CSV table of C-alpha atoms (C1' of nucleotides) in Angstrom, one decimal:
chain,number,residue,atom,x,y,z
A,1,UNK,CA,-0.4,48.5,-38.5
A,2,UNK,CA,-3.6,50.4,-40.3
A,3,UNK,CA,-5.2,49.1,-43.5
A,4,UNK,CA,-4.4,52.5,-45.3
A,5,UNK,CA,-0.6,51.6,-45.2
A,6,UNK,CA,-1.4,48.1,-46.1
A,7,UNK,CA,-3.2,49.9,-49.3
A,8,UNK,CA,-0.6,52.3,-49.8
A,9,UNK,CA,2.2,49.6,-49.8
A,10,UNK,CA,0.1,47.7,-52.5
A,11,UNK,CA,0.1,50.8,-54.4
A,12,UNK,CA,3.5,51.5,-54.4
A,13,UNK,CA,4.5,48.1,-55.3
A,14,UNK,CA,1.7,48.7,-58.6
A,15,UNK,CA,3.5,51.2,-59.2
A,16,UNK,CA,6.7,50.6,-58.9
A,17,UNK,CA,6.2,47.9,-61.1
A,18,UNK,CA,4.7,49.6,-64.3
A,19,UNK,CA,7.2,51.9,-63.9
A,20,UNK,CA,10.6,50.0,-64.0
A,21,UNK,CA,9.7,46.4,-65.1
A,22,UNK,CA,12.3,44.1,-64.6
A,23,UNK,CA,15.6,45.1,-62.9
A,24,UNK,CA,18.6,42.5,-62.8
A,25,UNK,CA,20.5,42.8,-59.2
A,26,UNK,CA,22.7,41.4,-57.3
A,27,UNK,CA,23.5,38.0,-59.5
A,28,UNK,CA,25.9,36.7,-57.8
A,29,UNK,CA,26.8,33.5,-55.6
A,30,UNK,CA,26.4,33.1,-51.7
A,31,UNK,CA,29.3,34.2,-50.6
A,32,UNK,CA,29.6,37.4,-52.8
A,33,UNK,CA,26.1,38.5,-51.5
A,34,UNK,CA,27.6,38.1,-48.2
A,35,UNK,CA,30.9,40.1,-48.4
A,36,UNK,CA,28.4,42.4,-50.3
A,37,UNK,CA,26.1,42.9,-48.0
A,38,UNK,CA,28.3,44.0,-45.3
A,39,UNK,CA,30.9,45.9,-47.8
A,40,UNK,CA,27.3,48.1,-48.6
A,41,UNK,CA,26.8,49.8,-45.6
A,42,UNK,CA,26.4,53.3,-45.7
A,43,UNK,CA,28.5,53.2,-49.0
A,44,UNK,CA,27.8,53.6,-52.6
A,45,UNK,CA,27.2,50.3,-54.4
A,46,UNK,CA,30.1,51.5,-56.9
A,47,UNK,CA,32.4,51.3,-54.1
A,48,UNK,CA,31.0,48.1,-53.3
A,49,UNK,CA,31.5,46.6,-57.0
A,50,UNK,CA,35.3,47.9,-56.7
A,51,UNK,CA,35.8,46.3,-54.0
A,52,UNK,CA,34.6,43.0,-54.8
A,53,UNK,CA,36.8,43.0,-58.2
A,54,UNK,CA,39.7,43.5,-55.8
A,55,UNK,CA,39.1,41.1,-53.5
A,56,UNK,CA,38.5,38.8,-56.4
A,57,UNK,CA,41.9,39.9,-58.4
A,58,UNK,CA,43.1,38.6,-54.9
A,59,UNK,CA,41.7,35.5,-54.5
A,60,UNK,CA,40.0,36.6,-51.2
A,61,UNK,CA,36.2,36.6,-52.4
A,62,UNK,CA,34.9,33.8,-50.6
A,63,UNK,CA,33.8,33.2,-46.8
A,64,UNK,CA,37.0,30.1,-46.8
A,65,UNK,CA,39.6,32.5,-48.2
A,66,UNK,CA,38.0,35.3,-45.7
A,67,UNK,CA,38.6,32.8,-42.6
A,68,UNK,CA,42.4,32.6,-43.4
A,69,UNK,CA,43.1,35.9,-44.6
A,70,UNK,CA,45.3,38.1,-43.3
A,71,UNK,CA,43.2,41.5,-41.7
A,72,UNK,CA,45.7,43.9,-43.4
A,73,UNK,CA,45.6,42.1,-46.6
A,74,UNK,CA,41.1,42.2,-46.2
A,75,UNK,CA,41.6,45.9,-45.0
A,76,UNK,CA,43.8,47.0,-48.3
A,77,UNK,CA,41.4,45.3,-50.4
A,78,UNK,CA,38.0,47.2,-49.4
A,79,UNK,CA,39.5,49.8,-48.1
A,80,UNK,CA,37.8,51.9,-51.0
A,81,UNK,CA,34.4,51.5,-49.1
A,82,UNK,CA,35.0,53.4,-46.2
A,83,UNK,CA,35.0,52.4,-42.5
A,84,UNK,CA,37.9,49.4,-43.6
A,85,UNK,CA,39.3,48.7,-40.7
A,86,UNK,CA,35.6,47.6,-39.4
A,87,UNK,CA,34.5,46.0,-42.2
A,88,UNK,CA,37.0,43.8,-42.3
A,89,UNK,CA,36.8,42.7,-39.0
A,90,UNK,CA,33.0,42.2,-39.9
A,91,UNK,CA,34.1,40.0,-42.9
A,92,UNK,CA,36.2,37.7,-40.6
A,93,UNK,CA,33.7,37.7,-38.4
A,94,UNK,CA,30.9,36.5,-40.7
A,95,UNK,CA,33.7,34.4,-42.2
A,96,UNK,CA,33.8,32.6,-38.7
A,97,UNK,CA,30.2,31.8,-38.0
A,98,UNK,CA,30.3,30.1,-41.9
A,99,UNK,CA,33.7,28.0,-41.2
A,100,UNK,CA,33.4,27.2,-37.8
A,101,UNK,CA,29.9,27.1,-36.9
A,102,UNK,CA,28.8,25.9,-39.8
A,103,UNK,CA,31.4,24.2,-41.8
A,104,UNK,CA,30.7,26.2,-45.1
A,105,UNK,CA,27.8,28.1,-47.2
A,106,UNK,CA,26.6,25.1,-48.5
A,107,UNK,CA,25.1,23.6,-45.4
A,108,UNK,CA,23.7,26.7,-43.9
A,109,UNK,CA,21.3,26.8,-46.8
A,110,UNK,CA,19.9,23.3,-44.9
A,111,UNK,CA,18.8,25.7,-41.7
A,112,UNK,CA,15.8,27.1,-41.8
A,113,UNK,CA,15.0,30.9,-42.0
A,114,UNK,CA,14.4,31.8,-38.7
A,115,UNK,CA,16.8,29.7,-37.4
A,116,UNK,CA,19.4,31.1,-40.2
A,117,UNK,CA,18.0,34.5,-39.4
A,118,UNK,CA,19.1,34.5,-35.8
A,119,UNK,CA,22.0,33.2,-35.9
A,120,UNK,CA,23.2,35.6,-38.7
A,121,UNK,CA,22.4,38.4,-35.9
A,122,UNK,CA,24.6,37.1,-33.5
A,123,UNK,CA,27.2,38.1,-35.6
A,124,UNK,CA,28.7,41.8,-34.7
A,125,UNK,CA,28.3,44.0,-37.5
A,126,UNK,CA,25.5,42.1,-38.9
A,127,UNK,CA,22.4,44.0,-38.0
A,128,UNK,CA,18.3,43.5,-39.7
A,129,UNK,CA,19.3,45.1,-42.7
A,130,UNK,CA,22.3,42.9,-43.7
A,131,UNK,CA,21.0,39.8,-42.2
A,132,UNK,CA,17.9,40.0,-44.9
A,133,UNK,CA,19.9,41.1,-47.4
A,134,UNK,CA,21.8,37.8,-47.1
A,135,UNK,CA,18.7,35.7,-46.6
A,136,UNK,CA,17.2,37.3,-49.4
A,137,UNK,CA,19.7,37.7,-52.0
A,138,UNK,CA,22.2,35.2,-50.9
A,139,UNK,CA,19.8,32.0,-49.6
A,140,UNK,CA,16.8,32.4,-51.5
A,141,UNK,CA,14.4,33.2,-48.3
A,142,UNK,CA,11.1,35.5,-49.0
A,143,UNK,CA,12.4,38.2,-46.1
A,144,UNK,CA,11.6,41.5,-47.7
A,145,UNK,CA,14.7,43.4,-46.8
A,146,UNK,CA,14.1,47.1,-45.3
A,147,UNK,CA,16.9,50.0,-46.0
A,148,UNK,CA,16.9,53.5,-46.0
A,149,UNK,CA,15.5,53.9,-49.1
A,150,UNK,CA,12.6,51.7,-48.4
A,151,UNK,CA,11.8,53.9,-44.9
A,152,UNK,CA,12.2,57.1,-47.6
A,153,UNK,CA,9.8,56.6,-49.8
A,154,UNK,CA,7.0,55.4,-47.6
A,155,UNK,CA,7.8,58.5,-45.1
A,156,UNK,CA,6.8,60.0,-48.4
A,157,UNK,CA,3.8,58.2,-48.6
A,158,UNK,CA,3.3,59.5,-44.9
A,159,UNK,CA,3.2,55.4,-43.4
A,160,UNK,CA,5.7,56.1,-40.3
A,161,UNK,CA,6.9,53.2,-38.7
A,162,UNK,CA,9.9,51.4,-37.2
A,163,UNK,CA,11.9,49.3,-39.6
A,164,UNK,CA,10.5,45.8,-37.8
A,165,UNK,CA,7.2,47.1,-38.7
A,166,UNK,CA,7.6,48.0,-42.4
A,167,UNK,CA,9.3,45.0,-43.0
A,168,UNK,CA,6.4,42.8,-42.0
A,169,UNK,CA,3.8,45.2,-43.9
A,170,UNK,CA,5.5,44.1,-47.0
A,171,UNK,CA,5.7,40.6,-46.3
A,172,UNK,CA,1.7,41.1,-45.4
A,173,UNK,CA,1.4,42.4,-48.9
A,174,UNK,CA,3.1,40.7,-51.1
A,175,UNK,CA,2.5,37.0,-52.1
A,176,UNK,CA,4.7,34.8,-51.0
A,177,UNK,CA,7.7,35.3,-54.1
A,178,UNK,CA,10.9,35.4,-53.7
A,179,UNK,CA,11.4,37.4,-57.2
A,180,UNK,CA,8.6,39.5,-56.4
A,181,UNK,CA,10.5,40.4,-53.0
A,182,UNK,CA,13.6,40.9,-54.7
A,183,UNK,CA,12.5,43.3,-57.6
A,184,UNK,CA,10.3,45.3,-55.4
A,185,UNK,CA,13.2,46.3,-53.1
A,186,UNK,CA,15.1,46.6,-56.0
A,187,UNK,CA,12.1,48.9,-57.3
A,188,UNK,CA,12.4,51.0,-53.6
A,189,UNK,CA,16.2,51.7,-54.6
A,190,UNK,CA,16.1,52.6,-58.0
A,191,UNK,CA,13.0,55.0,-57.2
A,192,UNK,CA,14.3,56.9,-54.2
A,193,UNK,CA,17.6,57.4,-55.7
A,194,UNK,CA,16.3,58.9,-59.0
A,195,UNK,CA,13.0,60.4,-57.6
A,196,UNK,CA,13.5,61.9,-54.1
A,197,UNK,CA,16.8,63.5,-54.6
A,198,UNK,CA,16.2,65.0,-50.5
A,199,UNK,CA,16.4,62.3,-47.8
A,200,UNK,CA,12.7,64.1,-47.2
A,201,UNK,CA,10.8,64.6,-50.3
A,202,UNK,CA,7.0,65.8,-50.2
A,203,UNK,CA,6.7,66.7,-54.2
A,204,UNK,CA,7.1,62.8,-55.4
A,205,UNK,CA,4.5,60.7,-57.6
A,206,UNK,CA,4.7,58.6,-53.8
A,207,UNK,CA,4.1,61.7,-51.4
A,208,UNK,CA,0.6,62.4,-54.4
A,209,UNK,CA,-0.6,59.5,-52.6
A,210,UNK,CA,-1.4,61.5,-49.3
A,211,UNK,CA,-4.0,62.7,-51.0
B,1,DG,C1',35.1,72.3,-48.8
B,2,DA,C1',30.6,70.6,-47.4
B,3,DC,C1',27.6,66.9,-47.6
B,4,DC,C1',26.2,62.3,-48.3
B,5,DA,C1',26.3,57.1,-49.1
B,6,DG,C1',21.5,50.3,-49.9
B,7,DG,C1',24.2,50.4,-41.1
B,8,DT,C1',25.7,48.9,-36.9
B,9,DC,C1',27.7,49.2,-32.4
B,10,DC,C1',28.5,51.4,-28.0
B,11,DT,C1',27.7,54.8,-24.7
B,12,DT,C1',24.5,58.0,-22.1
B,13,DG,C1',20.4,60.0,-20.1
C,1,DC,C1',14.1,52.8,-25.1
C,2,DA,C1',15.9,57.3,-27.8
C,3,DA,C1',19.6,60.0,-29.1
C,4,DG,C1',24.3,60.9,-30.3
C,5,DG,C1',28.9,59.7,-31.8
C,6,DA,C1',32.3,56.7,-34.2
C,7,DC,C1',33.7,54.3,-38.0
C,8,DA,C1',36.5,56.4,-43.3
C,9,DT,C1',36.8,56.5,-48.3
C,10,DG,C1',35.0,58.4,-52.7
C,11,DG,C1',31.8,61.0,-55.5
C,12,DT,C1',29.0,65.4,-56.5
DNA sequence: GACCAGGTCCTTG
DNA sequence: CAAGGACATGGT
């Protein structure tokens, strides 16, 4: 990891900053930011809200209701996000490690991060990504969470590195703040989808800083 | 109609 | 390990 992306990752986070100010996201309780989380991959966040007003309208929004649910009944409900049949094995399966492993949100927020982290991976269909976006979002952990728009915009600022390895340049970087984490990557988003329209963009106020 | 979306898993070489 | 395919609906 070279000091220049260390700099550049400063920057960006300067910049980001001035630029959009405060952004309100995700506001929502544990287990939302868990069904979320996995309802949001490689799907529009849209999709995602849909889907969480229908599996509220059907009283199936929490990790309890997700244990004893029916799979056709999960698999109607977000089927509007694409690849339902999975994700809804993915929510029962989350839904498990909560019930059964744990015995409910609420005392999973007692397990350390790391400990939390790992055990969140063991979980099939929860991979990095999710797994910090939970611990993030949904238990108030400082890990900086790393998606496809975060690896956009700093290919742009020509730093090339493995997702593992960006995540920890940002929690190098930044102070230790969970807000701070959570508006940056909130920053990355909101950025990448207004700003570098291409998955590869080299005409961006982030590719200027490549000199 | 083509292409893409806030990933992850499984299979091959 | 890296690369390639599968999963699937909805918006532009």
């Amino acid at each position: 990891m070279s000091g220049s992306s260390s700099i550049k990752v400063g920057t960006i986070v300067d910049l980001l900053a001035n630029r959009f100010g405060v952004i309100r996201w995700w506001a929502w309780d544990t287990d939302e930011v868990m069904i979320g989380a996995i309802l949001t991959q490689q799907t529009r966040w849209e999709n995602v809200e849909t889907a969480i007003s229908r599996l509220k309208a059907d009283r199936l929004a929490t990790m309890a209701a997700i244990h004893a649910a029916n799979v056709a009944d999960l698999e109607e409900a977000v089927r509007c996000t694409g690849f339902f049949r999975i994700k809804a094995r993915r929510l029962k399966a989350l839904a498990a490690l909560v019930m059964d492993t744990y015995g409910g949100v609420e005392q999973m927020a007692a397990i350390p991060t790391g400990k939390l982290r790992a055990s969140l991976l063991t979980v099939n269909g929860i991979g990095e990504e999710t797994a910090d976006s939970i611990l993030c979002y949904g238990f108030s952990r400082t890990c900086f969470v790393v998606d496809a728009y975060t690896d956009r915009i700093l290919h742009c600022a020509g730093v090339r590195e493995k997702p593992s390895a960006i995540k920890d340049l940002f929690e190098t970087v930044l102070p230790v703040d969970l807000i701070l984490y959570r508006q940056t990557h909130a920053h990355i988003v909101e950025y990448s989808k207004r700003c570098c329209q291409k998955k590869r963009c080299d005409e961006c106020q982030i590719a200027s800083l490549n000199g």
